[in-house]
XYZ file of C-alpha atoms in Angstrom:
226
model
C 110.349 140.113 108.173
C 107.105 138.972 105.884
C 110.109 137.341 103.701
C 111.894 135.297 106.513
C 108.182 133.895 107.642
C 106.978 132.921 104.205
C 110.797 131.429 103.459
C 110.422 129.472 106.687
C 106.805 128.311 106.292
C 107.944 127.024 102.678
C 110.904 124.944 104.307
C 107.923 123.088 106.357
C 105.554 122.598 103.344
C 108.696 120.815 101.434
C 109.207 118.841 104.349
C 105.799 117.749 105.020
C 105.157 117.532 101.259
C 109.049 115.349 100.998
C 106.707 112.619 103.368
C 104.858 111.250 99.869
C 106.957 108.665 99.925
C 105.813 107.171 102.329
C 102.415 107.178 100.669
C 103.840 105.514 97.813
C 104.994 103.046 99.736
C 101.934 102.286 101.422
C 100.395 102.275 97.819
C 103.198 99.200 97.162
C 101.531 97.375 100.134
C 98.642 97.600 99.323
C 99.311 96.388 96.061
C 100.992 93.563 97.633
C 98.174 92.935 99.606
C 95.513 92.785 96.870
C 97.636 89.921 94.862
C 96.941 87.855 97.530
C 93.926 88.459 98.615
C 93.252 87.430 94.604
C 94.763 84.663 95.669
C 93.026 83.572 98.829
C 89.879 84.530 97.097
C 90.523 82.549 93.911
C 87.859 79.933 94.723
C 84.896 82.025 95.757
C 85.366 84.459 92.791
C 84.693 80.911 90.252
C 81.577 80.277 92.376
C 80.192 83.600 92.808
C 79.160 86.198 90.075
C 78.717 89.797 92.415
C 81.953 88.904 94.074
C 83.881 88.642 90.649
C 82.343 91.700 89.659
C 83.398 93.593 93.277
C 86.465 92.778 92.661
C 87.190 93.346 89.187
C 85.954 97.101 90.267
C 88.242 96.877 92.804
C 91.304 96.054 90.207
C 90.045 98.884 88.294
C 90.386 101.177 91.082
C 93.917 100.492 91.784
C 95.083 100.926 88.526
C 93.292 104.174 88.204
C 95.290 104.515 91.574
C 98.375 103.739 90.280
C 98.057 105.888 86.925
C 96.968 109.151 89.366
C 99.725 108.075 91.408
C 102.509 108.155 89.241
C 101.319 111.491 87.730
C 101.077 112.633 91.185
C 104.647 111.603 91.860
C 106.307 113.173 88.688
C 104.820 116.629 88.777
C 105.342 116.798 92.551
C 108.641 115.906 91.805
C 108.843 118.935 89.532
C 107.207 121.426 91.609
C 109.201 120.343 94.894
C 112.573 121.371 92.834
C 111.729 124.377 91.162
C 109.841 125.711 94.643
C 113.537 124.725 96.603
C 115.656 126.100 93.478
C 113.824 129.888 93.076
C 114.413 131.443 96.495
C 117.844 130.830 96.023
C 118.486 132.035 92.148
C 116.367 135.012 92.672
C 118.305 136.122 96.107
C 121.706 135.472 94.062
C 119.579 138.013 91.184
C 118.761 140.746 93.509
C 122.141 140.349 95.185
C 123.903 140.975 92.013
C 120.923 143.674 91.293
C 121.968 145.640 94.395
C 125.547 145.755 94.132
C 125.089 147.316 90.963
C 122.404 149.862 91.890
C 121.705 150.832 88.507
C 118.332 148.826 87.881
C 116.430 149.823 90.671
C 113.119 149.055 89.088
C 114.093 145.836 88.174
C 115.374 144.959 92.065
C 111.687 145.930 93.103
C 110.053 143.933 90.734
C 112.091 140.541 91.813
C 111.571 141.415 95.386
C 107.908 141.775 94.510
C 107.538 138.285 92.393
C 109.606 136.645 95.075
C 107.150 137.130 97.580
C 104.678 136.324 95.307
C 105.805 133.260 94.314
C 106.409 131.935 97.590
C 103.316 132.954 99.035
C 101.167 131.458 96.282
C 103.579 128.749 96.921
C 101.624 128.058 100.162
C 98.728 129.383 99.907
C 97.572 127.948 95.937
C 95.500 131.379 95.622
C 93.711 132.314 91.977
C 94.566 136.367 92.945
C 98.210 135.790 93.849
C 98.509 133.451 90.496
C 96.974 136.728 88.858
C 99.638 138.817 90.916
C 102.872 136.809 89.595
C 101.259 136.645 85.991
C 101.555 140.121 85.527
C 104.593 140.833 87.468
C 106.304 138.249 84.594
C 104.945 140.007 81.702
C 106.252 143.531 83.178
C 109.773 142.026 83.995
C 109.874 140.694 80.713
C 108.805 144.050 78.975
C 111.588 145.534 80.782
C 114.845 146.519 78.424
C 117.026 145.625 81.230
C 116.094 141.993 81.600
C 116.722 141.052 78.013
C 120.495 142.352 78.527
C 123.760 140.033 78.308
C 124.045 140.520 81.966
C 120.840 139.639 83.427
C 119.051 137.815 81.212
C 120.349 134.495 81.998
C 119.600 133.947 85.470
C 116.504 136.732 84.968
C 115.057 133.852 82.238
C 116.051 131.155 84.885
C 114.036 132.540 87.730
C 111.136 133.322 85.580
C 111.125 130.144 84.237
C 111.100 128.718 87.514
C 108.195 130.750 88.608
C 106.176 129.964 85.439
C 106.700 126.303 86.506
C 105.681 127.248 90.067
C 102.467 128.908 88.625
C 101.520 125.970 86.589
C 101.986 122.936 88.556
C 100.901 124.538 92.115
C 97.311 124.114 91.126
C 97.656 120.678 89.320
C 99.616 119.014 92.599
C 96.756 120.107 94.840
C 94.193 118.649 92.275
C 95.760 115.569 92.474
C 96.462 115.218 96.066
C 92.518 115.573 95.618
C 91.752 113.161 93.528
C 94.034 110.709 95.637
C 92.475 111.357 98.961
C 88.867 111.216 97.337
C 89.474 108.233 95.361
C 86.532 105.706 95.832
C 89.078 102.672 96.336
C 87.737 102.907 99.639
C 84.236 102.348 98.678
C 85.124 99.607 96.279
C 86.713 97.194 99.169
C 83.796 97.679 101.385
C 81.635 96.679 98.453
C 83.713 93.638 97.927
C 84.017 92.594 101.715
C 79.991 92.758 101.923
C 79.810 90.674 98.836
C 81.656 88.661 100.277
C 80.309 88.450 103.428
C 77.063 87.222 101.674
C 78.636 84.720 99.478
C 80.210 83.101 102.906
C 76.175 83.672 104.093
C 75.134 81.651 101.474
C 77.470 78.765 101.728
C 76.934 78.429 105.654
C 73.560 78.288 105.115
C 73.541 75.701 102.059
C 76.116 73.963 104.414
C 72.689 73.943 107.195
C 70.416 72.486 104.588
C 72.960 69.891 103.788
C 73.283 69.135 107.793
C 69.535 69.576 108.130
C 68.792 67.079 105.070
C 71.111 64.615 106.425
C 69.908 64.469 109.921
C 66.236 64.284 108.373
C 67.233 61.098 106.373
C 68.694 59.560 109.082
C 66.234 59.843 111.266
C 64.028 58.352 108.537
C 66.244 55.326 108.028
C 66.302 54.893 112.035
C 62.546 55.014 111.474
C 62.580 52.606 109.013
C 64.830 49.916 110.520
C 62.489 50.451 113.847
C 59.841 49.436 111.871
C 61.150 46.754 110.101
């Protein structure tokens, strides 16, 4: 019964975890969306020092996006097929493993890395990594799994799970990184340097207005006078 929860509770995690590509796609708007603001900004960034500097922090924070990103993407990638891919080669092992009958300390072992895997799948814990780390180096030690018959899809399986082990911790590092990534911080920054460079230009724009309406005030003065 623990089995048939755990297998369904990984089925949602690959779906929800199937939905980055939609944030990669987001990640291509906003990507879009910077080039022109570049663009629309062009002018304001050759008149203004802090706002050339916000942005170029900005562009630096994108591309340290994009590199995070595309790491993200390929070891996700990874995990997400070896996570779908072990269930089913290890259930095809300890079918095989029970027909026969003849290895029952092998069959318990698999059962018992299977649920370890899956729920370390899910739950990314240091003590269940610790958990599937031995149970590999005991069915490894085992004569049985080095035999023509099962070492195949007994490699296979463990190699799957080794992948599992390695990568589970690095995906949720980088889902991390992304979600604390200080792009956030960087376009604020820019729109309030902004926001003072268009100060700045509405009020030189005042003085201007202010100057002009004093000197004509002084030439209707004048020509009074005259």
């Amino acid at each position: 019964t623990n089995l048939v929860v755990i297998n369904d509770a990984l089925k949602n995690r690959l779906s929800v975890l199937h939905n980055y590509d939609a944030l990669v796609a987001d990640r291509a708007h906003f990507h879009h969306q910077l080039t022109e603001l570049k663009q629309v900004l062009s002018p304001s960034v050759k008149a203004s020092r802090p706002l050339q500097q916000k942005l170029t922090v900005l562009e630096t924070q994108e591309l340290e996006m994009h590199v995070m990103m595309e790491d993200f993407k390929s070891e996700h990638a990874i995990l997400q097929n070896s996570i779908r891919y072990f269930p089913k080669g290890m259930n095809e092992l300890l079918g095989a493993l029970s027909a026969d009958a003849s290895h029952p300390q092998l069959e318990i072992l698999l059962s018992n890395l299977l649920k370890e895997v899956l729920r370390y799948s899910l739950n990314n814990d240091p003590e269940t990594a610790g958990n599937i780390e031995q149970l590999l180096l005991q069915g490894m030690a085992l004569p049985v799994s080095r035999s023509g018959v099962w070492q195949t899809p007994g490699n296979h399986v463990f190699r799957q799970a080794q992948t599992i082990l390695r990568l589970q911790p690095e995906v949720s590092q980088a889902i991390t990184r992304l979600a604390n990534a200080p792009t956030g911080m960087a376009i604020e920054q820019l729109a309030l340097a902004y926001e003072d460079h268009h100060r700045q230009i509405t009020q030189a724009k005042n003085r201007y207005r202010l100057w002009l309406y004093v000197i004509a005030m002084l030439l209707m003065a004048s020509s009074l006078y005259l």
